[in-house]
PDB file of C-alpha atoms in Angstrom:
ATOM      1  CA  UNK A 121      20.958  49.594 -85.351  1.00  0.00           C
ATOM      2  CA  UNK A 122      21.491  46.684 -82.931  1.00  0.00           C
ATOM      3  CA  UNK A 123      24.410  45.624 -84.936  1.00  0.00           C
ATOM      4  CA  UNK A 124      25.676  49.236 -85.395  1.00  0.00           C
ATOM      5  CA  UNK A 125      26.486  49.482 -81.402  1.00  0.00           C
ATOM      6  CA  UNK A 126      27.161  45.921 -80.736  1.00  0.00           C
ATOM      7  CA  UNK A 127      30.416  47.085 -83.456  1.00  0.00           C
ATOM      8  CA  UNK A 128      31.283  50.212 -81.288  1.00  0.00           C
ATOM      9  CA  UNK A 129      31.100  48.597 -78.371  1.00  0.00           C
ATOM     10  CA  UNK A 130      33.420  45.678 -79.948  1.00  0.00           C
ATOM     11  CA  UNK A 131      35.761  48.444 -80.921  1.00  0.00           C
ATOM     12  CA  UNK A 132      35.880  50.487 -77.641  1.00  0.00           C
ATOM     13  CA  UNK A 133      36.557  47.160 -75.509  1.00  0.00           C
ATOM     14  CA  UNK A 134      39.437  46.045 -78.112  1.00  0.00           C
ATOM     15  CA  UNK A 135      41.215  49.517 -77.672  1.00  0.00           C
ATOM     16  CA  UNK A 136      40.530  49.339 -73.803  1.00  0.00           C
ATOM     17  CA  UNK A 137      42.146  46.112 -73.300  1.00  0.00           C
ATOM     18  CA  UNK A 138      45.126  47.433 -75.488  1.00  0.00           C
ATOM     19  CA  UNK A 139      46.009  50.290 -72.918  1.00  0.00           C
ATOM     20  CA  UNK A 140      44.683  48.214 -70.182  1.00  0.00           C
ATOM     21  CA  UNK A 141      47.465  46.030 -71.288  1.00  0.00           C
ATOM     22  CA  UNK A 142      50.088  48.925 -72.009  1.00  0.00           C
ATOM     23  CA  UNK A 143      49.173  50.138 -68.667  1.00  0.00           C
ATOM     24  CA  UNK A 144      49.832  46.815 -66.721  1.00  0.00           C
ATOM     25  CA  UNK A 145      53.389  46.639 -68.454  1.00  0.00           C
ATOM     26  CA  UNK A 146      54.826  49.975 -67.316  1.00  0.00           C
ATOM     27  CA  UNK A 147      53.815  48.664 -64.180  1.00  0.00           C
ATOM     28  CA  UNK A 148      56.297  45.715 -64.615  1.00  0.00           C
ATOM     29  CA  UNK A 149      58.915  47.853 -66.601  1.00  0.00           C
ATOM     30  CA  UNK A 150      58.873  51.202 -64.889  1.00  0.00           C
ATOM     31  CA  UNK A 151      62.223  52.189 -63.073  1.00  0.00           C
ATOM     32  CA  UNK A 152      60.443  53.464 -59.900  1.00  0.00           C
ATOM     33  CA  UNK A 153      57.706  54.057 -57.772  1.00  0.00           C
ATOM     34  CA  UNK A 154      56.492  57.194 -59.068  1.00  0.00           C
ATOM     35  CA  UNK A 155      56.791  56.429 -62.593  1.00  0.00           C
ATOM     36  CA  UNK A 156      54.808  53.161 -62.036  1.00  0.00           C
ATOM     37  CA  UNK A 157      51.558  55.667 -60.443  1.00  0.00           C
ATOM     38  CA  UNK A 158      52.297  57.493 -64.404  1.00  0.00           C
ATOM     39  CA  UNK A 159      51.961  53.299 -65.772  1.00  0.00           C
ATOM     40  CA  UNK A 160      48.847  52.690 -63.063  1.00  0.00           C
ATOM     41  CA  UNK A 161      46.936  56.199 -64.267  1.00  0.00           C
ATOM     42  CA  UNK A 162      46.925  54.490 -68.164  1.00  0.00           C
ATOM     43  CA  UNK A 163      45.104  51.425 -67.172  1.00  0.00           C
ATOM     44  CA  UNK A 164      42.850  53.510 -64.893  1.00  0.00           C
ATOM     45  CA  UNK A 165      42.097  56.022 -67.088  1.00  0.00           C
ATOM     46  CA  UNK A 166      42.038  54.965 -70.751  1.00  0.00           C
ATOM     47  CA  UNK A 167      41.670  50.997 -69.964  1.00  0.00           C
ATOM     48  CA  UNK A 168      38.704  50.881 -67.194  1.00  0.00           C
ATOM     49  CA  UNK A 169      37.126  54.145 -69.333  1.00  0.00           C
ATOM     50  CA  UNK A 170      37.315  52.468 -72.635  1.00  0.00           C
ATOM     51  CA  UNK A 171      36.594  48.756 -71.079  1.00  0.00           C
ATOM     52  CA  UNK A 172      33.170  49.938 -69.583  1.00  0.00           C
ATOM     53  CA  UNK A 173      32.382  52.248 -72.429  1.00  0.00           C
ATOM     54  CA  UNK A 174      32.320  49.258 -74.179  1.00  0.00           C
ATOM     55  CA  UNK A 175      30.336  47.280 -72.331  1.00  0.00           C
ATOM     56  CA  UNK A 176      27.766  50.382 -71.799  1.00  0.00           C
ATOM     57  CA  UNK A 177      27.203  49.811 -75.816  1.00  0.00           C
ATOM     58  CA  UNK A 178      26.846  46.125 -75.463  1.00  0.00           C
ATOM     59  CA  UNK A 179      24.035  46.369 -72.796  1.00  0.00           C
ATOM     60  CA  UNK A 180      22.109  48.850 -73.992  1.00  0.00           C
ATOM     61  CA  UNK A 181      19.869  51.505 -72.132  1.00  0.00           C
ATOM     62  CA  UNK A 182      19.158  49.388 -69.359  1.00  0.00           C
ATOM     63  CA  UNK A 183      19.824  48.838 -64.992  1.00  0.00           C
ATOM     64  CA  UNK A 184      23.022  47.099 -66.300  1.00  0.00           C
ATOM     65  CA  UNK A 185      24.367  50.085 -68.145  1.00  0.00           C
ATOM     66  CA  UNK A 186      23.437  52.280 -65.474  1.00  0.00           C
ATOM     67  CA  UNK A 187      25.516  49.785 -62.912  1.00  0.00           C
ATOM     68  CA  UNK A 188      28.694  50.384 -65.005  1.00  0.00           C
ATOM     69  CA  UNK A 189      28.400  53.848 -65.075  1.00  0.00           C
ATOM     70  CA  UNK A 190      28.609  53.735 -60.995  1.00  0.00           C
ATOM     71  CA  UNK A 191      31.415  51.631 -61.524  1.00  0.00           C
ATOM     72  CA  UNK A 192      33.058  54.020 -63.727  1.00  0.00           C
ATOM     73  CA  UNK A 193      32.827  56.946 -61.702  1.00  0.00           C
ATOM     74  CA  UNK A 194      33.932  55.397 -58.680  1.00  0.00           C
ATOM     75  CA  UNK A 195      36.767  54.484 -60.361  1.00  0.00           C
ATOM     76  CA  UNK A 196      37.438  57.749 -62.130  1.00  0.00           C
ATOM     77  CA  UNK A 197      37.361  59.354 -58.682  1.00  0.00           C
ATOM     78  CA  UNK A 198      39.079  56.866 -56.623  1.00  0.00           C
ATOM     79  CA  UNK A 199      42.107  56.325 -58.392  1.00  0.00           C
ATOM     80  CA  UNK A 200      43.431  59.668 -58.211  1.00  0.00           C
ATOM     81  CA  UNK A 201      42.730  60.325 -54.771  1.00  0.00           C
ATOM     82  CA  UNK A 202      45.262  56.658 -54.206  1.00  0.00           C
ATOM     83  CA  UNK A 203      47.928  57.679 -56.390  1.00  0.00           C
ATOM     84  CA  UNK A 204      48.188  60.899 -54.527  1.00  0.00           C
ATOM     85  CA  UNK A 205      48.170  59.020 -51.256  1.00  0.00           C
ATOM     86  CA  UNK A 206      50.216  56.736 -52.158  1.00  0.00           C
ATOM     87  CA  UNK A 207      53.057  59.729 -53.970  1.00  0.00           C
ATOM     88  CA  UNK A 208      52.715  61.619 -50.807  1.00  0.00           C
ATOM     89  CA  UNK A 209      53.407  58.947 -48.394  1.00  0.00           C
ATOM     90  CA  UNK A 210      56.561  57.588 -50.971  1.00  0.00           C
ATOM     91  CA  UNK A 211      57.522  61.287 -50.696  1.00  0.00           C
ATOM     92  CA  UNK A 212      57.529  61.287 -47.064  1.00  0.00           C
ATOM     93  CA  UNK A 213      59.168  58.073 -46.895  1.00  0.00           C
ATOM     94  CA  UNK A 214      62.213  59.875 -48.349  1.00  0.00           C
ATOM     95  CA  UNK A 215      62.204  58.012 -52.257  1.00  0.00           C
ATOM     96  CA  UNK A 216      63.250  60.687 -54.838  1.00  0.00           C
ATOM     97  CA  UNK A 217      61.831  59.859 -57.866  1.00  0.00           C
ATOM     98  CA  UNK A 218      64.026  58.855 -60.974  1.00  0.00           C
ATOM     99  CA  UNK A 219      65.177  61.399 -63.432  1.00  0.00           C
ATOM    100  CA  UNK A 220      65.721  64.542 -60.814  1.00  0.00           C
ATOM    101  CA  UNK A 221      69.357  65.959 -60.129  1.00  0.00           C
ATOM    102  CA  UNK A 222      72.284  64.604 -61.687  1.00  0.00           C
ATOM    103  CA  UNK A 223      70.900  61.826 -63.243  1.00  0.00           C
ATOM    104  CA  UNK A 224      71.483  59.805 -66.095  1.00  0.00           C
ATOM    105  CA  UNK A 225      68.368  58.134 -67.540  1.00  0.00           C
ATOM    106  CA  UNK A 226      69.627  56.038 -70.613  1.00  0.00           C
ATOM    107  CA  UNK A 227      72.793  55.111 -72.527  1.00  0.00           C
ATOM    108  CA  UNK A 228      75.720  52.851 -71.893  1.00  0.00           C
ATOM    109  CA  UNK A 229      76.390  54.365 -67.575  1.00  0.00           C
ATOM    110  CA  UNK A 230      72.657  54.595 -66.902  1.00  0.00           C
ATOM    111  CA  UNK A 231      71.321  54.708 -63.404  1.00  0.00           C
ATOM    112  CA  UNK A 232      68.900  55.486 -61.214  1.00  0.00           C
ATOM    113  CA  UNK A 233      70.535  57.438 -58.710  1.00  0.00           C
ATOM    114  CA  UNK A 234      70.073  57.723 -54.734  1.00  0.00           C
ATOM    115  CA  UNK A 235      66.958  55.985 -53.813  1.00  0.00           C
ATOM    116  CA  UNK A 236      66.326  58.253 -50.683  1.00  0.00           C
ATOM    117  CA  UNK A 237      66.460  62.172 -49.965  1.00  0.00           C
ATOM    118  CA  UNK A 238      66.653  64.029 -46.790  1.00  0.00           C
ATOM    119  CA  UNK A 239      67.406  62.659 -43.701  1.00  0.00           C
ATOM    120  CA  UNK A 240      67.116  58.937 -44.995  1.00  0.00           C
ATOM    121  CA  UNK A 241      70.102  59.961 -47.252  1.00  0.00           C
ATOM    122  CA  UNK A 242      72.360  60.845 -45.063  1.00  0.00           C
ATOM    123  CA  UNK A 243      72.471  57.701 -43.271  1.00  0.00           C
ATOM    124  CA  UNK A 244      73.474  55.319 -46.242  1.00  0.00           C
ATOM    125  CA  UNK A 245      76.955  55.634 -47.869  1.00  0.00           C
ATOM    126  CA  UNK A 246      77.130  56.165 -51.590  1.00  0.00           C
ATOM    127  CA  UNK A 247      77.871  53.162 -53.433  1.00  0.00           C
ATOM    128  CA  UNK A 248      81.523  53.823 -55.338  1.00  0.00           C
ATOM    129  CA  UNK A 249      80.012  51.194 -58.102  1.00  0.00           C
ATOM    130  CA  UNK A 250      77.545  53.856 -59.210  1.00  0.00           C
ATOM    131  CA  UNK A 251      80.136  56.326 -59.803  1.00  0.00           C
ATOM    132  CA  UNK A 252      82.275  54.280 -61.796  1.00  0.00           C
ATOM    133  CA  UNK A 253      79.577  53.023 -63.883  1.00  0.00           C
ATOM    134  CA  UNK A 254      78.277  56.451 -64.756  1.00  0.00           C
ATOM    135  CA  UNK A 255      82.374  57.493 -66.051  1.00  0.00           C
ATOM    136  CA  UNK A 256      81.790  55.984 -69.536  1.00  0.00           C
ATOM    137  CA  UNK A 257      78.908  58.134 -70.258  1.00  0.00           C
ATOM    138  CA  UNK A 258      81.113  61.508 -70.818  1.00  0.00           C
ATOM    139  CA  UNK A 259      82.959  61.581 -73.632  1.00  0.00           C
ATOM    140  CA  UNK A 260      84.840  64.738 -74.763  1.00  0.00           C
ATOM    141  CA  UNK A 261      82.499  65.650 -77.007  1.00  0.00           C
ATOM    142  CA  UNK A 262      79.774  65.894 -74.333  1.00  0.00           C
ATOM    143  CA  UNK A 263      82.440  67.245 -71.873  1.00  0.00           C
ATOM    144  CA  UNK A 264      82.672  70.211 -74.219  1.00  0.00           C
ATOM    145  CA  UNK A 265      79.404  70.397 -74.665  1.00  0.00           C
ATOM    146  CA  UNK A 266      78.581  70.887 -70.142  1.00  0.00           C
ATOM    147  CA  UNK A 267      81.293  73.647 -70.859  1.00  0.00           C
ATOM    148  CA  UNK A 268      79.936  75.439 -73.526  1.00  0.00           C
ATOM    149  CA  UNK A 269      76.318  75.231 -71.460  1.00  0.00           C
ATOM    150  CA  UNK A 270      78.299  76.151 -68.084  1.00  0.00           C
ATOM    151  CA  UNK A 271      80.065  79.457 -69.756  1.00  0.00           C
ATOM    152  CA  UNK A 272      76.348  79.790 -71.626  1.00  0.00           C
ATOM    153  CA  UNK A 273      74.692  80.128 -68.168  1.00  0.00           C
ATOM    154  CA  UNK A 274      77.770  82.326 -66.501  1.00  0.00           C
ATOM    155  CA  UNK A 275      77.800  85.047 -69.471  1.00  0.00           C
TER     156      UNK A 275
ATOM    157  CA  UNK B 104      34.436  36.537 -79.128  1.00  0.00           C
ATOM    158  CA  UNK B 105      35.851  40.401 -78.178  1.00  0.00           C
ATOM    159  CA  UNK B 106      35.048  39.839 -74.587  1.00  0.00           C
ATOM    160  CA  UNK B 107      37.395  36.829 -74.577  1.00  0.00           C
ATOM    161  CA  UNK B 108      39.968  39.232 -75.894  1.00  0.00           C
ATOM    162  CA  UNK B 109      39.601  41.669 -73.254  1.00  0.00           C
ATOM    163  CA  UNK B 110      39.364  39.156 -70.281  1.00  0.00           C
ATOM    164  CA  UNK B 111      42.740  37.527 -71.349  1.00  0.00           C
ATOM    165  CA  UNK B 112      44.159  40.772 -71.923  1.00  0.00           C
ATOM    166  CA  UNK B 113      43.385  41.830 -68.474  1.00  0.00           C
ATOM    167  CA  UNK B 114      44.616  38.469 -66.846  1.00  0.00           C
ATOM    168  CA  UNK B 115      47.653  39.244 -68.612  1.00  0.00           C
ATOM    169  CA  UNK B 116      48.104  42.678 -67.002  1.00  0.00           C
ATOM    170  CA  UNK B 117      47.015  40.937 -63.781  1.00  0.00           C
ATOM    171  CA  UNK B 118      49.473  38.522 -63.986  1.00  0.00           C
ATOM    172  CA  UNK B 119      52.047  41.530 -64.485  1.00  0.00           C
ATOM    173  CA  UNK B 120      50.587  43.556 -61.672  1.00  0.00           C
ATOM    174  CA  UNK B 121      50.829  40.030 -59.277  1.00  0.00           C
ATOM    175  CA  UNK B 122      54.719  40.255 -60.194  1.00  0.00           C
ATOM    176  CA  UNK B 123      55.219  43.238 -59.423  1.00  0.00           C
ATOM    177  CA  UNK B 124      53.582  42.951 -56.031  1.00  0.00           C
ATOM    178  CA  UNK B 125      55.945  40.145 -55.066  1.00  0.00           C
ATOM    179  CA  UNK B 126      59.328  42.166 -56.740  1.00  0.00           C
ATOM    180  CA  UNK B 127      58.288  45.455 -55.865  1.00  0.00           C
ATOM    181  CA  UNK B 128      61.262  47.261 -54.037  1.00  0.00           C
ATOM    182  CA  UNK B 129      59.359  48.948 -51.642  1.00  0.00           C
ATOM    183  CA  UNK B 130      56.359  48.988 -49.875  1.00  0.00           C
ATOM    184  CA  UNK B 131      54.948  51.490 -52.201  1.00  0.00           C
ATOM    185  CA  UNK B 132      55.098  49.515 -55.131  1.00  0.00           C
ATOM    186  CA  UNK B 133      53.333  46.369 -53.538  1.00  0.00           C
ATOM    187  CA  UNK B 134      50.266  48.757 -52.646  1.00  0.00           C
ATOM    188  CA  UNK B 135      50.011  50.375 -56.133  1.00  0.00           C
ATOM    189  CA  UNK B 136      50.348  47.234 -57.868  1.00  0.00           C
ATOM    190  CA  UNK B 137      47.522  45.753 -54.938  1.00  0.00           C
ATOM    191  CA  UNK B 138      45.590  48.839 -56.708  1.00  0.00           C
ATOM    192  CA  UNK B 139      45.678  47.893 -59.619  1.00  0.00           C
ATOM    193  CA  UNK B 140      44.761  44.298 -59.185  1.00  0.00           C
ATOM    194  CA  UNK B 141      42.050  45.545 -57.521  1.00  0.00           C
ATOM    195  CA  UNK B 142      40.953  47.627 -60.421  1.00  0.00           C
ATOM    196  CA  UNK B 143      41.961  44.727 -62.609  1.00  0.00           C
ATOM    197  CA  UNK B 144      39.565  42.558 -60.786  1.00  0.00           C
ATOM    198  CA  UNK B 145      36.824  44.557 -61.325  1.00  0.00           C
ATOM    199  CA  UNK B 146      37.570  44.725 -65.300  1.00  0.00           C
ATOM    200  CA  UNK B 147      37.788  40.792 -64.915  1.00  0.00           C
ATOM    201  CA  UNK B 148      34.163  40.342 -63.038  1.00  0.00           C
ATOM    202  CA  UNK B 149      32.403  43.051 -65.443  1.00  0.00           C
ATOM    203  CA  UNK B 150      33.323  41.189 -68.451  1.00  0.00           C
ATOM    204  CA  UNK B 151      33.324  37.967 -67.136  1.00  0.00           C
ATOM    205  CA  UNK B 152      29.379  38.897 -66.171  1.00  0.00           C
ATOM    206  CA  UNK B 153      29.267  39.848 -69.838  1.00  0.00           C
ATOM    207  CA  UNK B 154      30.898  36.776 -71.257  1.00  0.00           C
ATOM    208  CA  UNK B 155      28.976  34.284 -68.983  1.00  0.00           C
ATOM    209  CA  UNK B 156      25.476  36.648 -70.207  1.00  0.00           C
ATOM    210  CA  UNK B 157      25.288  37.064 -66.002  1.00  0.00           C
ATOM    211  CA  UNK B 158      25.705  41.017 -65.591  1.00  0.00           C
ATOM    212  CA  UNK B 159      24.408  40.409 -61.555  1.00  0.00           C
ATOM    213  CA  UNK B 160      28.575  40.558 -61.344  1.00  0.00           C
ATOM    214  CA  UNK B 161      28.739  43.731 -62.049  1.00  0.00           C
ATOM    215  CA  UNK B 162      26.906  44.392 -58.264  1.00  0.00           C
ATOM    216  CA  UNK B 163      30.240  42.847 -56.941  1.00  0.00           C
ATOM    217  CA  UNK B 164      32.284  44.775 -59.142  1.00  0.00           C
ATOM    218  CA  UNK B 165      31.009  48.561 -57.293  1.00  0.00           C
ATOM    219  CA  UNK B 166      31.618  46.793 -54.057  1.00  0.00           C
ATOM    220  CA  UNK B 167      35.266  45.915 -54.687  1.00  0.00           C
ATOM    221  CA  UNK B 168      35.626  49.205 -56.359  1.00  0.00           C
ATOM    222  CA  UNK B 169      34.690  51.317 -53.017  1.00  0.00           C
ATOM    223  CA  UNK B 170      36.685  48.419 -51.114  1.00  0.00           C
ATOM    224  CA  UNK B 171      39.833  49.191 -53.196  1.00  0.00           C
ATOM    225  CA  UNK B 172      40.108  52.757 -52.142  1.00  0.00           C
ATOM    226  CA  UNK B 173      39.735  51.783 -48.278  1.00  0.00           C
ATOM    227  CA  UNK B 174      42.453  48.996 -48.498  1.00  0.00           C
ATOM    228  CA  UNK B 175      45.031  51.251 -50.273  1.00  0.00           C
ATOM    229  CA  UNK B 176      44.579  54.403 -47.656  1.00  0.00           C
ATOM    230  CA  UNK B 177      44.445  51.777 -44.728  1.00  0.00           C
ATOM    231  CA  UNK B 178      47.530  50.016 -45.596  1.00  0.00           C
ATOM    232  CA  UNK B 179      49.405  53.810 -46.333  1.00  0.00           C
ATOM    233  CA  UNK B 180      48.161  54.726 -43.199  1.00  0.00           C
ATOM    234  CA  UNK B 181      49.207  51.919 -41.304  1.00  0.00           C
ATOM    235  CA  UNK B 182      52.571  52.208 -42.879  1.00  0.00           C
ATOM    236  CA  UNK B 183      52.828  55.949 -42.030  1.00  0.00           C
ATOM    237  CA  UNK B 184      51.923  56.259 -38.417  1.00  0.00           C
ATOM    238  CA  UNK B 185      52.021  52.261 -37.459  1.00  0.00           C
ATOM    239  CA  UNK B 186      48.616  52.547 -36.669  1.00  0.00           C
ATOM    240  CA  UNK B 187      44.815  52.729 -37.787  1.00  0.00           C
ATOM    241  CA  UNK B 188      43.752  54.713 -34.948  1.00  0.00           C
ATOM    242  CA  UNK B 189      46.349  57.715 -34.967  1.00  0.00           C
ATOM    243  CA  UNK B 190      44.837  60.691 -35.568  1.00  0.00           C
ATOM    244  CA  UNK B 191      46.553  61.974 -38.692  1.00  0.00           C
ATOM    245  CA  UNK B 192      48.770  65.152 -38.704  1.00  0.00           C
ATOM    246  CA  UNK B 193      52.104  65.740 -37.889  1.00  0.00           C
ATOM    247  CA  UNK B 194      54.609  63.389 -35.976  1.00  0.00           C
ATOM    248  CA  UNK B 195      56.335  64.324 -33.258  1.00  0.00           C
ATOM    249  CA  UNK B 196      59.814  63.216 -35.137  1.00  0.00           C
ATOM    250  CA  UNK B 197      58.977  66.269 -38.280  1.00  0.00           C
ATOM    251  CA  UNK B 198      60.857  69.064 -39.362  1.00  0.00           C
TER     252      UNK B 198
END
């Protein structure tokens, strides 16, 4: 039986170092701020969960299984209450997170948009690169496909 | 053998969290990726405790995890009101 949970706990810290892992690289890759909390969740979540699950296996029924468990939970209820700290204050700040409005996400005129709303907005010029760069993007078949959706919505 | 996996695994995402901290845009992305390392070096002592058979670590780990939180809400508080000892609420500049 030793051997039996000495194999699930192999298993469970394999598969929590993969997400922890996953996790860590949306942190690198992610376009913005807000996005990177969605990367940060992963590793806190799924990685630290799995990772000490893991371990719990490894050690047994014993203090040291007991000590991860107070690990875990202060984890599991920590982390949420930073991310939503930390989206409220980027919110306040004035950063709009990637992907809302007119935005284009992927393809050849991709870009992130703005990086502030409100009243931090209004004091930065918009950059005439940005607008150029997203031009490209529309050909006439999409063009006819925004007026198709626009006379969709009007009817 | 596993728990060398894991612990190089999570210096790698360490490692990416550290760059981040030092690229990050804004000061929002230096504190989550601070958050992270945090988290990450609490992964890093845990197994490490395993690896080494020495699983007192894990008593540092649950102090750096209630540490972590602290740090994170200090710093976004600091950055929000330029100072620890503000009470909170509204400022006086809000709509």
């Amino acid at each position: 039986m030793a051997a039996l949970s000495e194999i699930i706990g192999s298993v469970l810290i394999a598969v929590g170092a993969f997400f922890y892992v996953v996790g860590a690289i949306g942190i690198y890759r992610m376009p913005d701020v807000f996005t990177r909390m969605h990367a940060a969740g992963i590793s806190d979540t799924a990685g630290a969960g799995l990772l000490i699950a893991g371990m719990m296996f490894l050690a047994g029924f014993s203090l040291v299984a007991v000590k991860l468990a107070i690990i875990l939970g202060v984890i599991l209820f920590t982390s949420p209450i930073a991310t939503h700290a930390l989206a409220q204050a980027a919110l306040h700040e004035g950063l709009e997170p990637v992907g809302v409005g007119n935005k284009v996400l992927i393809g050849p005129g991709a870009h992130p948009g703005p990086e502030k709303i409100g009243k931090a907005a209004k004091n930065e010029t918009r950059k005439p690169a940005i607008r150029s760069a997203r031009k490209p993007a529309k050909s006439p078949a999409a063009k006819r496909k925004t007026a198709s959706a626009k006379r969709r919505t009007r009817s | 053998m596993i728990l060398a996996a894991a612990t190089l695994a999570v210096l790698v995402a360490l490692l990416l969290g550290v760059i981040r901290a030092l690229r990050g845009p804004t000061v929002f992305d230096r504190v989550l990726a601070a958050n992270a390392i945090g988290t990450g070096a609490i992964m890093l002592l845990a197994l490490i405790g395993f690896l080494t058979g020495r699983p007192e670590f894990l008593d540092i780990g649950i102090l750096y995890a209630l540490l972590n939180i602290i740090g994170t809400l200090a710093v976004l508080k600091f950055f929000r009101y330029g100072d620890l000892s503000h009470p909170g609420g509204k400022e006086p500049g809000d709509a």
